[in-house]
PDB file of C-alpha atoms in Angstrom:
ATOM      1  CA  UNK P  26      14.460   6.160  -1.000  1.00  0.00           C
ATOM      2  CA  UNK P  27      17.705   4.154  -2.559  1.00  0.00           C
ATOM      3  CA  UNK P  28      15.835   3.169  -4.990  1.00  0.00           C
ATOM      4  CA  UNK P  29      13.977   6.025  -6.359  1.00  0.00           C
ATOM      5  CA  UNK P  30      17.868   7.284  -7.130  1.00  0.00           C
ATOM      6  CA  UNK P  31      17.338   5.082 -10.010  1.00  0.00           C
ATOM      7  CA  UNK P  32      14.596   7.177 -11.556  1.00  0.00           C
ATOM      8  CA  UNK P  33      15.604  10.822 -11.995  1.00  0.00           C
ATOM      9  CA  UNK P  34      11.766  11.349 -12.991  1.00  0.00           C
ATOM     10  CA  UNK P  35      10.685  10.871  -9.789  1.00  0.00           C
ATOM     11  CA  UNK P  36      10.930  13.539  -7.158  1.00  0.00           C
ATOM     12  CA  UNK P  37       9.752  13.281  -3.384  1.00  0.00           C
ATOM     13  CA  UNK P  38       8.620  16.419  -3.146  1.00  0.00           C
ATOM     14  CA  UNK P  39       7.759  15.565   1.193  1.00  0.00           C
ATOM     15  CA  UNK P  40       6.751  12.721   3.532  1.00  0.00           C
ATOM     16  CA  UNK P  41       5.528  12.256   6.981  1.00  0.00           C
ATOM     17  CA  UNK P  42       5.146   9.423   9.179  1.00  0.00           C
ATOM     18  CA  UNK P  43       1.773   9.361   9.840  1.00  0.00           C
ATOM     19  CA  UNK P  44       1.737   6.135  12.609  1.00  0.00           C
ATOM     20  CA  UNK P  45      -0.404   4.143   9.871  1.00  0.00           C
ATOM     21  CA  UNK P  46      -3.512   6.356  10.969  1.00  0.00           C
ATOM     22  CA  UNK P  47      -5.938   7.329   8.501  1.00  0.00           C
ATOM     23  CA  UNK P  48      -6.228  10.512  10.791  1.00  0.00           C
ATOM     24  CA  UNK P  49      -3.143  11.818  11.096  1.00  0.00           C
ATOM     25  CA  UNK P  50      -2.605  11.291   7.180  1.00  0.00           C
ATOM     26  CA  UNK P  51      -5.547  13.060   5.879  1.00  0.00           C
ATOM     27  CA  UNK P  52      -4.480  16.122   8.739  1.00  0.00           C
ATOM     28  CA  UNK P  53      -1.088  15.555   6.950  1.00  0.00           C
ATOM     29  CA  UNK P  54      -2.555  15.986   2.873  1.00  0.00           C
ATOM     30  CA  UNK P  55      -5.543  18.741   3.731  1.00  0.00           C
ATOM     31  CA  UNK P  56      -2.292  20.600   5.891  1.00  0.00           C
ATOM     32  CA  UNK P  57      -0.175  19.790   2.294  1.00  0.00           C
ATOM     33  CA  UNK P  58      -2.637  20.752  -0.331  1.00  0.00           C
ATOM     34  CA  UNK P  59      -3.022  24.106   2.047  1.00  0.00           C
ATOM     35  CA  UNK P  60       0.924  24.635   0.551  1.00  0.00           C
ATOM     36  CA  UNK P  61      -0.991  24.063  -3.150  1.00  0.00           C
ATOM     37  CA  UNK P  62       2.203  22.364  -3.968  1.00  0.00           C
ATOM     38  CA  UNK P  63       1.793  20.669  -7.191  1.00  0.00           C
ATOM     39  CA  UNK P  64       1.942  16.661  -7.005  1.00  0.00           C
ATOM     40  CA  UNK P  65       1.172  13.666  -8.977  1.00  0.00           C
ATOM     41  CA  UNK P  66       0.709  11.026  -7.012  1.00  0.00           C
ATOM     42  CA  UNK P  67       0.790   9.759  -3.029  1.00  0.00           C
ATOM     43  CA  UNK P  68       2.189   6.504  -1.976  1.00  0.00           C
ATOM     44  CA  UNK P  69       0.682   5.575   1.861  1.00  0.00           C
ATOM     45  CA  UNK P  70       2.700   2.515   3.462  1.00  0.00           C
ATOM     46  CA  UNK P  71      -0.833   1.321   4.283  1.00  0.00           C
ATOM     47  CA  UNK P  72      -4.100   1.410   3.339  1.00  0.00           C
ATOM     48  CA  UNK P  73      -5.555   3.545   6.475  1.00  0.00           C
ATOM     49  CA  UNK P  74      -3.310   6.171   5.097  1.00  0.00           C
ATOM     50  CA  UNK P  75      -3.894   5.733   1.907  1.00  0.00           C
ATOM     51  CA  UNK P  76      -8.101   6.265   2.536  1.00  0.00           C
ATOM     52  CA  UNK P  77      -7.112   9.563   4.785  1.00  0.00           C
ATOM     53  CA  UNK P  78      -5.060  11.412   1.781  1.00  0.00           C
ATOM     54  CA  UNK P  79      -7.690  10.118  -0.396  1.00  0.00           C
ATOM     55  CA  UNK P  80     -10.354  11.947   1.664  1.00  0.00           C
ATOM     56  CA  UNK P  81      -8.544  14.838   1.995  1.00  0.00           C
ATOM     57  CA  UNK P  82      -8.300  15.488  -1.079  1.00  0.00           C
ATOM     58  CA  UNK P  83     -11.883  14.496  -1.781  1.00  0.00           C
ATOM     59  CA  UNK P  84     -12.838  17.152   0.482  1.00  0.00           C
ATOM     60  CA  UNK P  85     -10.751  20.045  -1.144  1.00  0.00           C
ATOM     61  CA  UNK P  86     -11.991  18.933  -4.703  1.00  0.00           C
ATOM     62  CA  UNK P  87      -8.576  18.100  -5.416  1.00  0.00           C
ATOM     63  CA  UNK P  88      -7.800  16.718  -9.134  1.00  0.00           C
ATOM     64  CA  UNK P  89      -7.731  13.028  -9.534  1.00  0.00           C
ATOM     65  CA  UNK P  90      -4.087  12.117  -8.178  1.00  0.00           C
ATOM     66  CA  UNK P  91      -2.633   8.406  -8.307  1.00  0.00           C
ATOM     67  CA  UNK P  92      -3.073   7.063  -5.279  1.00  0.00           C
ATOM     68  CA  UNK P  93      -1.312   3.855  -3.969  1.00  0.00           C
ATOM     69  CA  UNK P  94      -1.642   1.706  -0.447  1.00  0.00           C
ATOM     70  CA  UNK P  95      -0.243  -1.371   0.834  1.00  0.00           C
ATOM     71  CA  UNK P  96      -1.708  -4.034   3.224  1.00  0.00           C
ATOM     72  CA  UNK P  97      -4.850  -4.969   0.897  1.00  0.00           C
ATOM     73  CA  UNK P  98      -6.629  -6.450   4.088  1.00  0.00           C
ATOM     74  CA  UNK P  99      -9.944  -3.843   3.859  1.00  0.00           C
ATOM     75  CA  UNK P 100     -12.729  -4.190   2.018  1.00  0.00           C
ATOM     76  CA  UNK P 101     -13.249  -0.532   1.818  1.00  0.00           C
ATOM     77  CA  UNK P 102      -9.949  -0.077  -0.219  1.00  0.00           C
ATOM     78  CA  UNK P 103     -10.819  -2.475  -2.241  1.00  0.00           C
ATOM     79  CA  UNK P 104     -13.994  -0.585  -2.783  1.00  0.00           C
ATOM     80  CA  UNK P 105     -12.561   2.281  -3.028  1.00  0.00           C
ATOM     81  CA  UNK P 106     -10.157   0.689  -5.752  1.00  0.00           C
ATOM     82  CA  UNK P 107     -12.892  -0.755  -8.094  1.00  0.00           C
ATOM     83  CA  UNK P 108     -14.327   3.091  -7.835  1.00  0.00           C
ATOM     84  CA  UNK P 109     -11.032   4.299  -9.449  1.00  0.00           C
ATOM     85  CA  UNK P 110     -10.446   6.916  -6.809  1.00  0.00           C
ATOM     86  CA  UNK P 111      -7.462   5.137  -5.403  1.00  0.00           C
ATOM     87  CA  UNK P 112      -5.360   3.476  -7.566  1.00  0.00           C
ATOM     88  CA  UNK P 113      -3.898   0.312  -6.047  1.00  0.00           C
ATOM     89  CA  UNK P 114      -2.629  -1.763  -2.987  1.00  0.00           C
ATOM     90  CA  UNK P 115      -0.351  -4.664  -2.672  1.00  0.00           C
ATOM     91  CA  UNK P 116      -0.813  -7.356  -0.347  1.00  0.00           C
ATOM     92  CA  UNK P 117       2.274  -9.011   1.090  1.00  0.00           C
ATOM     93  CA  UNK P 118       2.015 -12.649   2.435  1.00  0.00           C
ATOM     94  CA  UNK P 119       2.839 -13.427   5.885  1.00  0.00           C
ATOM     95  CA  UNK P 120       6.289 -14.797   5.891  1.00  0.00           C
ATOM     96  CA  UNK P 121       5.066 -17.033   9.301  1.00  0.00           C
ATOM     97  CA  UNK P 122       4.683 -20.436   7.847  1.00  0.00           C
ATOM     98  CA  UNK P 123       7.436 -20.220   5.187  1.00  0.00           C
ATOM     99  CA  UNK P 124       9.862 -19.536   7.489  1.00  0.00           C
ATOM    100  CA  UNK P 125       8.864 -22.133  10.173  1.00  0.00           C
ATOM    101  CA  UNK P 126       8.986 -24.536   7.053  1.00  0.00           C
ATOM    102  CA  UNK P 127      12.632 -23.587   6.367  1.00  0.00           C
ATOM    103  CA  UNK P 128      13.480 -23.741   9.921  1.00  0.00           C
ATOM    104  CA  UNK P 129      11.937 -27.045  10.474  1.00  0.00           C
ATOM    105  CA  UNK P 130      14.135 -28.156   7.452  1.00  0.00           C
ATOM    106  CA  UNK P 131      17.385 -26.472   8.879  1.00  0.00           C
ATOM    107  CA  UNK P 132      16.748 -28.235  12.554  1.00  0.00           C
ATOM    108  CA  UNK P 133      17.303 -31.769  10.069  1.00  0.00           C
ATOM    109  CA  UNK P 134      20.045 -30.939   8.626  1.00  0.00           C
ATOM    110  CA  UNK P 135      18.761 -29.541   5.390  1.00  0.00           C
ATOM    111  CA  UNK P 136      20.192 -26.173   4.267  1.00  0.00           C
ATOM    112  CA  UNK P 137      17.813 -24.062   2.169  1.00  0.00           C
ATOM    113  CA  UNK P 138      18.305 -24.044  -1.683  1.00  0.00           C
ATOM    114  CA  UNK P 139      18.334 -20.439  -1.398  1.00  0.00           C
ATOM    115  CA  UNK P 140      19.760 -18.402   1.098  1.00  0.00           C
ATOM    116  CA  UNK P 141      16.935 -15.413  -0.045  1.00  0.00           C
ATOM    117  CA  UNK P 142      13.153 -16.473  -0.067  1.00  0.00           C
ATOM    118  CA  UNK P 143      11.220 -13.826  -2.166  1.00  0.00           C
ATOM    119  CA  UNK P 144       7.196 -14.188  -1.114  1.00  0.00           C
ATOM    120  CA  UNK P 145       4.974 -13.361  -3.967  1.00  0.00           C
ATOM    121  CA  UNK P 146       3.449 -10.281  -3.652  1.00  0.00           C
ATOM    122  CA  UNK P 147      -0.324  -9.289  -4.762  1.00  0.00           C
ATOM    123  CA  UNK P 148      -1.105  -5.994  -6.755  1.00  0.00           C
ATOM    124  CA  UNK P 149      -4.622  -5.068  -6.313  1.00  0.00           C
ATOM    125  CA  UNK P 150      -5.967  -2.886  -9.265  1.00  0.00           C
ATOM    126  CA  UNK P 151      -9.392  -2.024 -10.855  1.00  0.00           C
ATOM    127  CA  UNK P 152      -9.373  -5.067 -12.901  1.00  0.00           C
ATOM    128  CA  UNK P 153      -7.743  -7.192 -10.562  1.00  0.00           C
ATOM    129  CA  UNK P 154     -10.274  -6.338  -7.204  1.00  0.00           C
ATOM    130  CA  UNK P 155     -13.205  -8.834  -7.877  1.00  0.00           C
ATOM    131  CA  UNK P 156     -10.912 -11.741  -8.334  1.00  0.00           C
ATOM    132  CA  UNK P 157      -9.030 -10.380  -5.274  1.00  0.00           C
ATOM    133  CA  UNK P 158     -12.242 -10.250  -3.056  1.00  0.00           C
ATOM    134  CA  UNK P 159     -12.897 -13.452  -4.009  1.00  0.00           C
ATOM    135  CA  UNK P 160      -9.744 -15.281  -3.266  1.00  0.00           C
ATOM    136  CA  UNK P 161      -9.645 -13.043  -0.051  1.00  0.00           C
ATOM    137  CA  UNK P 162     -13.557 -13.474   1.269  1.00  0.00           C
ATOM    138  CA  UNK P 163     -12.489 -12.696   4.720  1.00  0.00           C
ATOM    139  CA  UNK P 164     -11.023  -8.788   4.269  1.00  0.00           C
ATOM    140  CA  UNK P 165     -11.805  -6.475   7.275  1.00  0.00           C
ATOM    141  CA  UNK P 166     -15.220  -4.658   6.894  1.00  0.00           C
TER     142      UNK P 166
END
């Protein structure tokens, strides 16, 4: 929420935590679009929320909205993503194997170059989804 200070053009208009359940979040948007509160896009801190608000709104013939996930570990979203009813999802590595490389390192006597290790992170978007299947041929069905 800090950093959406930074863009006066963006409003959160409401938010609920919806336990990462793709029930509770598509109870959550059909209660919401009940309020006919006008919005422009929903952001779902996973993709299980992300496919509940989507069929919500699906199922109240709601206008096209942007819709955005994270995890990128389902199949289905990315399906749902190369059908350009949601929008995108973003993968974030597991930070596991890094870290257990640093501390291996540390336990020599080697401090890190850097005390902040930034993990690449993977945007998953209409054009980017068959690539993304491919590297990733193991995604939950």
């Amino acid at each position: 929420m800090e950093s959406l200070k930074k863009y006066p053009g963006i409003t959160v208009i409401t938010g609920d935590d919806c336990g990462y359940q793709r029930v509770k979040a598509q109870t959550y948007m059909e209660n919401f679009l009940q309020s006919k509160r006008p919005f422009d896009a929903v952001y779902a801190h996973n993709d299980e929320m992300a496919i509940g608000a989507y069929q919500a709104m699906k199922a109240a013939n709601t206008p096209k909205k942007i819709i955005v996930g994270i995890d990128g570990c389902q199949l289905e979203m990315v399906n749902y993503i190369k059908d350009g009813v949601i929008d995108a999802t973003f993968r974030y590595p597991q930070p596991g194997a890094p870290a257990i490389e640093i501390a291996a390192d540390f336990l020599k006597g080697n401090k890190p170059k850097d005390r902040k290790v930034l993990l690449p992170t993977e945007m998953v978007t209409k054009e980017t989804a068959d690539a993304f299947v491919k590297e990733h041929p193991n995604l939950a069905k």
